[in-house]
Amino acid sequence: MANTVWKANQRSLAPWLFLAPGLIMFIVYVIIPIFQSMWISFYDWDGLGEKTWLGLANYAELLDDDAFYTSLKNNVIWLVLYMLALPAGLLIAIFLNQSIRGMRLYKSLFFFPFVISQVVVGLMFSWFYAPDFGLFYNLIESLTGQGIAILADDRFVTYGIIVAGLWPQIAYVMILYLTGLNNVAPDQVEAARLDGAKGWKMLWYVVLPQLRPATFIAVVVTVIGALRSFDLVSVMTDGGPYGSSRVLSFYMYEQALSEYGYRMGYGAAIAVVLFAIMMIFISGFIWKMWRDERGR
Amino acid sequence: MVHYRTGALALTAVLMMSTAAMAQDKRIVTYNADFDPAPLAAMEQVIASFEEANPDIDVQLNNFDHEGYKTSIRNFLSADAPDLANWYAGNRMKPFVDAGQFADVSDVWEENGLKESLASALPSMTFDDKQWGVPYTYYQWGIYYNKDAYEAAGVELPGPEGVTWDQFVQSCEKFQAEEIDCVTTGTKALWPGAGIFDYMNLRTNGYEFHMQLTGGEVAWTDDRVKATFAEFAKVQPYITRNHAALDWQDAAALLVQGKAANYVMGNFAVAVFKEGGMTDENLGFMGFPTITEGVPRAEDAPTDTVHVTSGAKNPEDARKFLAYLATAEAQTTINNAMGQLPINKDATVGDDQFLQAGFEMLSTADGGIAQFFDRDAPAEMAKAGMEGFQEFMVKPENVDRILERLEKIRGRVY
C-alpha cells in the first residue's frame, strides 16, 4: 500500500526529500528566529527574568532616541560611500587585466586585503590612525602642524572606519570584475575597435554591458557588506567617541548583548528595523533575478 | 549559538563525569571564576589549604577570561549553574539578586561574625537587609603621578597631605607650558573617564549625594551636578587631548614617558607603570584633592566578590568555602598575590608602599566607600553616563545637552 503511494507520487516527493535537510536548517536557524526577534521586540526583557508586554513602546522609544538616529545616519553614510568600491574595484580590475610577466603575483597582492580577517584590518587601521605614533596622524601633523586623531573625533570617525572597510571591499569587487573580464567576448571588442571605439566609449558601450552579471553581484555584496558593518566598528572604536560611530547592527548588539546592555526587547526592535531596511534591498535583488530568469 | 552551547554542555558533562569518577568519595564544589594568572595561582593556593582542612571536599575551579566571563555568566547561571561564581559588589550584582540567581548567604555572615570583620564592605553586599555574597578584595583609586614630570615643569612635589584643588589646577598651567598633559586618561573603553567624574562629584557634593545620583534619586540637571561639572571644567583643558582614541594602557605609557604628569586610576595600574620602567622612586600616589571644604572624604574602591548560586548542587560545602574565603588568613594570601587590599580587617596588607597608602586612605575614609560609577549605577545609566563624561571631556560646551540627555535616560531606567 505504502509502496503504491510512493510509486504514484515519487516524482513530486523526491525533490522535497532532497530539499528537506536544507529547508529544515533554514527554517530552524533563519526563519523562526526572525519571527522570534519580532516577538521579543514587543517585550521588555533582560534575558533572565520575566518578560513584560510593552506593545509598540520599544518602537516609540526608538523614535525618540538620538543614538538610534546617529546609527541610522551612519548606516546611510556607509551605504553611499561603500558604493565607491564598485568603480575603484573595476578600475583596478581593468588595470590588472593584462598579460604581463608576474601578473598573477600582482593580482594576488591586490586580493590580499580581502583574505585577512576584518578584525586584523580594523587593528591595522586603528594603529594607522593612532595619535602620537600612527602613520596617518604623523603625516597630518607634519603637513599641518596639528595632528588629527581620526578615531577620537566625532566629525571624522565614521569616514575613517569606512575607509578601512573599503580596503578589503575593493579587493572583493576587483576579483568579481576580474573573472567577469575573462568572459568578455574578444570578438566584440575587436569589432568595436574596427568601428573606431576606444577609451570611455569602449568601456561604457562594449565592456560594461557584458559585465552586468558581475556588477549585479558586486552591488549585492557591497550593500550587504555596508549594512552588516559590525566588526570594524567594534574593533576600532566600540561605537565611540560617545557613540558617534555606531551603526544599527552595533547598536543592536550594544543594547541586547554587551556588558551594559541586556535590553533584549529594545535590541530586537533595532534588529527588526535593520531587517526592514535590508528587506528593501533583498526584495529588489530577488525581484530582479526572478525577472531575468523569466526573460530568458 | 545554540550549537555551541549544547556542544560545550556535552563537553563539560563528559569532563565532569571523568573527574567525578576519579574523586568519588569527595563532595564536589564547582566554582566559575575570571582570574588573571597571578590571582589564579593565589586562589588555587587558598583552595588547596581549604581542601587540606576539609579533606572530604573537592573544589573544582573553572577559569574564564574577564570579558568572556561577563557575557557567559548569564548563560551558565540559568543553564548549568556552578556552586560558586565570581562577581562584583554593589548595583552590579543587583540584577542577579533580583532574578533570584544568587543565594542569600546572610547565615554565613551571621555565623562567622563577618559583619564585624568585613564591616567596610557590608553596605555594598546588602540588599533587602540580606547579604548575597562574600567580598575578598578591593583596591583604591587615586592620583598616580610622575615625579620626573613634576620636576621638568618646575612644579613642587605634593606633600604627604596631597595638594589643594587650587594648587592642582594652577600646577596644570605650568605643565601645559612645558607641553606635559596635566591629567591623562584613555577613555576608549569609557570607564577610565568615570573615575575622574566620581572623584569630581564625591569631592564637590559628597558620598550621600553621589549615591543618590547613581541611585537615580536626583536629577542630572540638578544645580549640584552642574557645580560638579563646573569644577570638572577647570581641569578639562589640561586632559590629554586625544583620550577618546586611547586605551587606559596607552595613557599609562604617556605617564611613564613623562608626557603626562597625573593619572586618575585604580591601583592595578601600578604594575603597568612599573613594567614601563617606573620605580617606587619616581612614581607617586596621592588622594584626590578636596574641592568643597567640609565634605567628608569618600573614596572609590571597587570590590570583587564570590557568590553561592541559587542553582548550586552543593550549597552547604559552597557556604563552607565562602566562610573560609572570608578569613584573615585566606584574604592575606590572595591579596598579597593580587597586589590588592584585603577586606578582612585582621588580614595583613602587603608592604608595597602603594598598598600601604591605599589601606591608610581607605581605612580613614569617613565619607564612605563608593564602588565605582559603573557598579553603583545600573548598567544602562552607567553606559550613557560614561559616554556623557567622555563627550564632556572633548566638548565641555555641550554640558547642558549632555545633562538633559542623561536626565531623559534616568527617567526611563529607574
mmCIF file with all atom_site columns, C-alpha atoms in Angstrom, chain B residues 190-265:
data_model
loop_
_atom_site.group_PDB
_atom_site.id
_atom_site.type_symbol
_atom_site.label_atom_id
_atom_site.label_alt_id
_atom_site.label_comp_id
_atom_site.label_asym_id
_atom_site.label_entity_id
_atom_site.label_seq_id
_atom_site.pdbx_PDB_ins_code
_atom_site.Cartn_x
_atom_site.Cartn_y
_atom_site.Cartn_z
_atom_site.occupancy
_atom_site.B_iso_or_equiv
_atom_site.pdbx_formal_charge
_atom_site.auth_seq_id
_atom_site.auth_comp_id
_atom_site.auth_asym_id
_atom_site.auth_atom_id
_atom_site.pdbx_PDB_model_num
ATOM 1  C CA . LEU B 1 190 ? 34.787 54.654 28.593 1.00 0.00 ? 190 LEU B CA 1
ATOM 2  C CA . TRP B 1 191 ? 35.284 53.594 32.229 1.00 0.00 ? 191 TRP B CA 1
ATOM 3  C CA . PRO B 1 192 ? 38.539 55.453 32.985 1.00 0.00 ? 192 PRO B CA 1
ATOM 4  C CA . GLY B 1 193 ? 36.697 58.759 32.463 1.00 0.00 ? 193 GLY B CA 1
ATOM 5  C CA . ALA B 1 194 ? 34.109 57.731 35.032 1.00 0.00 ? 194 ALA B CA 1
ATOM 6  C CA . GLY B 1 195 ? 36.861 57.594 37.670 1.00 0.00 ? 195 GLY B CA 1
ATOM 7  C CA . ILE B 1 196 ? 37.500 61.301 37.201 1.00 0.00 ? 196 ILE B CA 1
ATOM 8  C CA . PHE B 1 197 ? 33.794 62.099 37.367 1.00 0.00 ? 197 PHE B CA 1
ATOM 9  C CA . ASP B 1 198 ? 33.337 60.003 40.510 1.00 0.00 ? 198 ASP B CA 1
ATOM 10 C CA . TYR B 1 199 ? 36.010 61.992 42.318 1.00 0.00 ? 199 TYR B CA 1
ATOM 11 C CA . MET B 1 200 ? 34.764 65.334 40.997 1.00 0.00 ? 200 MET B CA 1
ATOM 12 C CA . ASN B 1 201 ? 31.314 64.551 42.319 1.00 0.00 ? 201 ASN B CA 1
ATOM 13 C CA . LEU B 1 202 ? 32.449 62.884 45.571 1.00 0.00 ? 202 LEU B CA 1
ATOM 14 C CA . ARG B 1 203 ? 34.679 65.873 46.379 1.00 0.00 ? 203 ARG B CA 1
ATOM 15 C CA . THR B 1 204 ? 32.161 68.520 45.309 1.00 0.00 ? 204 THR B CA 1
ATOM 16 C CA . ASN B 1 205 ? 28.952 67.057 46.725 1.00 0.00 ? 205 ASN B CA 1
ATOM 17 C CA . GLY B 1 206 ? 29.985 64.143 48.928 1.00 0.00 ? 206 GLY B CA 1
ATOM 18 C CA . TYR B 1 207 ? 29.154 60.459 49.211 1.00 0.00 ? 207 TYR B CA 1
ATOM 19 C CA . GLU B 1 208 ? 25.456 60.723 50.061 1.00 0.00 ? 208 GLU B CA 1
ATOM 20 C CA . PHE B 1 209 ? 24.727 62.852 47.031 1.00 0.00 ? 209 PHE B CA 1
ATOM 21 C CA . HIS B 1 210 ? 26.841 60.649 44.766 1.00 0.00 ? 210 HIS B CA 1
ATOM 22 C CA . MET B 1 211 ? 24.885 57.596 45.872 1.00 0.00 ? 211 MET B CA 1
ATOM 23 C CA . GLN B 1 212 ? 21.571 59.393 45.347 1.00 0.00 ? 212 GLN B CA 1
ATOM 24 C CA . LEU B 1 213 ? 22.685 60.406 41.874 1.00 0.00 ? 213 LEU B CA 1
ATOM 25 C CA . THR B 1 214 ? 23.850 56.932 40.855 1.00 0.00 ? 214 THR B CA 1
ATOM 26 C CA . GLY B 1 215 ? 20.746 55.515 42.542 1.00 0.00 ? 215 GLY B CA 1
ATOM 27 C CA . GLY B 1 216 ? 18.521 57.685 40.368 1.00 0.00 ? 216 GLY B CA 1
ATOM 28 C CA . GLU B 1 217 ? 17.059 59.792 43.172 1.00 0.00 ? 217 GLU B CA 1
ATOM 29 C CA . VAL B 1 218 ? 18.480 63.126 41.993 1.00 0.00 ? 218 VAL B CA 1
ATOM 30 C CA . ALA B 1 219 ? 18.041 64.768 38.612 1.00 0.00 ? 219 ALA B CA 1
ATOM 31 C CA . TRP B 1 220 ? 21.096 65.070 36.386 1.00 0.00 ? 220 TRP B CA 1
ATOM 32 C CA . THR B 1 221 ? 20.011 68.632 35.695 1.00 0.00 ? 221 THR B CA 1
ATOM 33 C CA . ASP B 1 222 ? 20.260 69.434 39.428 1.00 0.00 ? 222 ASP B CA 1
ATOM 34 C CA . ASP B 1 223 ? 22.368 72.511 40.250 1.00 0.00 ? 223 ASP B CA 1
ATOM 35 C CA . ARG B 1 224 ? 24.698 70.410 42.366 1.00 0.00 ? 224 ARG B CA 1
ATOM 36 C CA . VAL B 1 225 ? 25.546 68.222 39.365 1.00 0.00 ? 225 VAL B CA 1
ATOM 37 C CA . LYS B 1 226 ? 26.187 71.380 37.379 1.00 0.00 ? 226 LYS B CA 1
ATOM 38 C CA . ALA B 1 227 ? 28.518 72.524 40.163 1.00 0.00 ? 227 ALA B CA 1
ATOM 39 C CA . THR B 1 228 ? 30.454 69.269 39.770 1.00 0.00 ? 228 THR B CA 1
ATOM 40 C CA . PHE B 1 229 ? 30.831 69.863 36.051 1.00 0.00 ? 229 PHE B CA 1
ATOM 41 C CA . ALA B 1 230 ? 31.894 73.455 36.679 1.00 0.00 ? 230 ALA B CA 1
ATOM 42 C CA . GLU B 1 231 ? 34.808 72.110 38.750 1.00 0.00 ? 231 GLU B CA 1
ATOM 43 C CA . PHE B 1 232 ? 35.455 69.415 36.128 1.00 0.00 ? 232 PHE B CA 1
ATOM 44 C CA . ALA B 1 233 ? 35.681 72.175 33.501 1.00 0.00 ? 233 ALA B CA 1
ATOM 45 C CA . LYS B 1 234 ? 38.614 73.702 35.350 1.00 0.00 ? 234 LYS B CA 1
ATOM 46 C CA . VAL B 1 235 ? 40.868 70.737 34.547 1.00 0.00 ? 235 VAL B CA 1
ATOM 47 C CA . GLN B 1 236 ? 39.187 69.682 31.292 1.00 0.00 ? 236 GLN B CA 1
ATOM 48 C CA . PRO B 1 237 ? 41.517 71.793 29.062 1.00 0.00 ? 237 PRO B CA 1
ATOM 49 C CA . TYR B 1 238 ? 44.544 70.045 30.576 1.00 0.00 ? 238 TYR B CA 1
ATOM 50 C CA . ILE B 1 239 ? 43.404 66.473 29.953 1.00 0.00 ? 239 ILE B CA 1
ATOM 51 C CA . THR B 1 240 ? 45.229 64.532 27.210 1.00 0.00 ? 240 THR B CA 1
ATOM 52 C CA . ARG B 1 241 ? 43.620 65.774 24.026 1.00 0.00 ? 241 ARG B CA 1
ATOM 53 C CA . ASN B 1 242 ? 43.042 62.505 22.162 1.00 0.00 ? 242 ASN B CA 1
ATOM 54 C CA . HIS B 1 243 ? 41.924 60.466 25.164 1.00 0.00 ? 243 HIS B CA 1
ATOM 55 C CA . ALA B 1 244 ? 38.888 59.122 23.294 1.00 0.00 ? 244 ALA B CA 1
ATOM 56 C CA . ALA B 1 245 ? 41.195 57.162 20.970 1.00 0.00 ? 245 ALA B CA 1
ATOM 57 C CA . LEU B 1 246 ? 43.366 55.757 23.767 1.00 0.00 ? 246 LEU B CA 1
ATOM 58 C CA . ASP B 1 247 ? 43.094 52.656 25.897 1.00 0.00 ? 247 ASP B CA 1
ATOM 59 C CA . TRP B 1 248 ? 43.986 53.090 29.534 1.00 0.00 ? 248 TRP B CA 1
ATOM 60 C CA . GLN B 1 249 ? 47.325 51.367 28.927 1.00 0.00 ? 249 GLN B CA 1
ATOM 61 C CA . ASP B 1 250 ? 48.166 53.885 26.176 1.00 0.00 ? 250 ASP B CA 1
ATOM 62 C CA . ALA B 1 251 ? 47.601 56.692 28.656 1.00 0.00 ? 251 ALA B CA 1
ATOM 63 C CA . ALA B 1 252 ? 49.743 54.819 31.197 1.00 0.00 ? 252 ALA B CA 1
ATOM 64 C CA . ALA B 1 253 ? 52.538 54.913 28.623 1.00 0.00 ? 253 ALA B CA 1
ATOM 65 C CA . LEU B 1 254 ? 52.198 58.713 28.450 1.00 0.00 ? 254 LEU B CA 1
ATOM 66 C CA . LEU B 1 255 ? 52.654 58.913 32.207 1.00 0.00 ? 255 LEU B CA 1
ATOM 67 C CA . VAL B 1 256 ? 55.651 56.585 32.122 1.00 0.00 ? 256 VAL B CA 1
ATOM 68 C CA . GLN B 1 257 ? 57.290 58.617 29.365 1.00 0.00 ? 257 GLN B CA 1
ATOM 69 C CA . GLY B 1 258 ? 56.792 61.837 31.309 1.00 0.00 ? 258 GLY B CA 1
ATOM 70 C CA . LYS B 1 259 ? 54.462 63.253 28.651 1.00 0.00 ? 259 LYS B CA 1
ATOM 71 C CA . ALA B 1 260 ? 51.751 63.351 31.300 1.00 0.00 ? 260 ALA B CA 1
ATOM 72 C CA . ALA B 1 261 ? 52.021 64.224 34.967 1.00 0.00 ? 261 ALA B CA 1
ATOM 73 C CA . ASN B 1 262 ? 48.921 62.829 36.735 1.00 0.00 ? 262 ASN B CA 1
ATOM 74 C CA . TYR B 1 263 ? 46.654 59.861 36.114 1.00 0.00 ? 263 TYR B CA 1
ATOM 75 C CA . VAL B 1 264 ? 43.398 59.230 37.978 1.00 0.00 ? 264 VAL B CA 1
ATOM 76 C CA . MET B 1 265 ? 43.444 55.422 38.127 1.00 0.00 ? 265 MET B CA 1
#
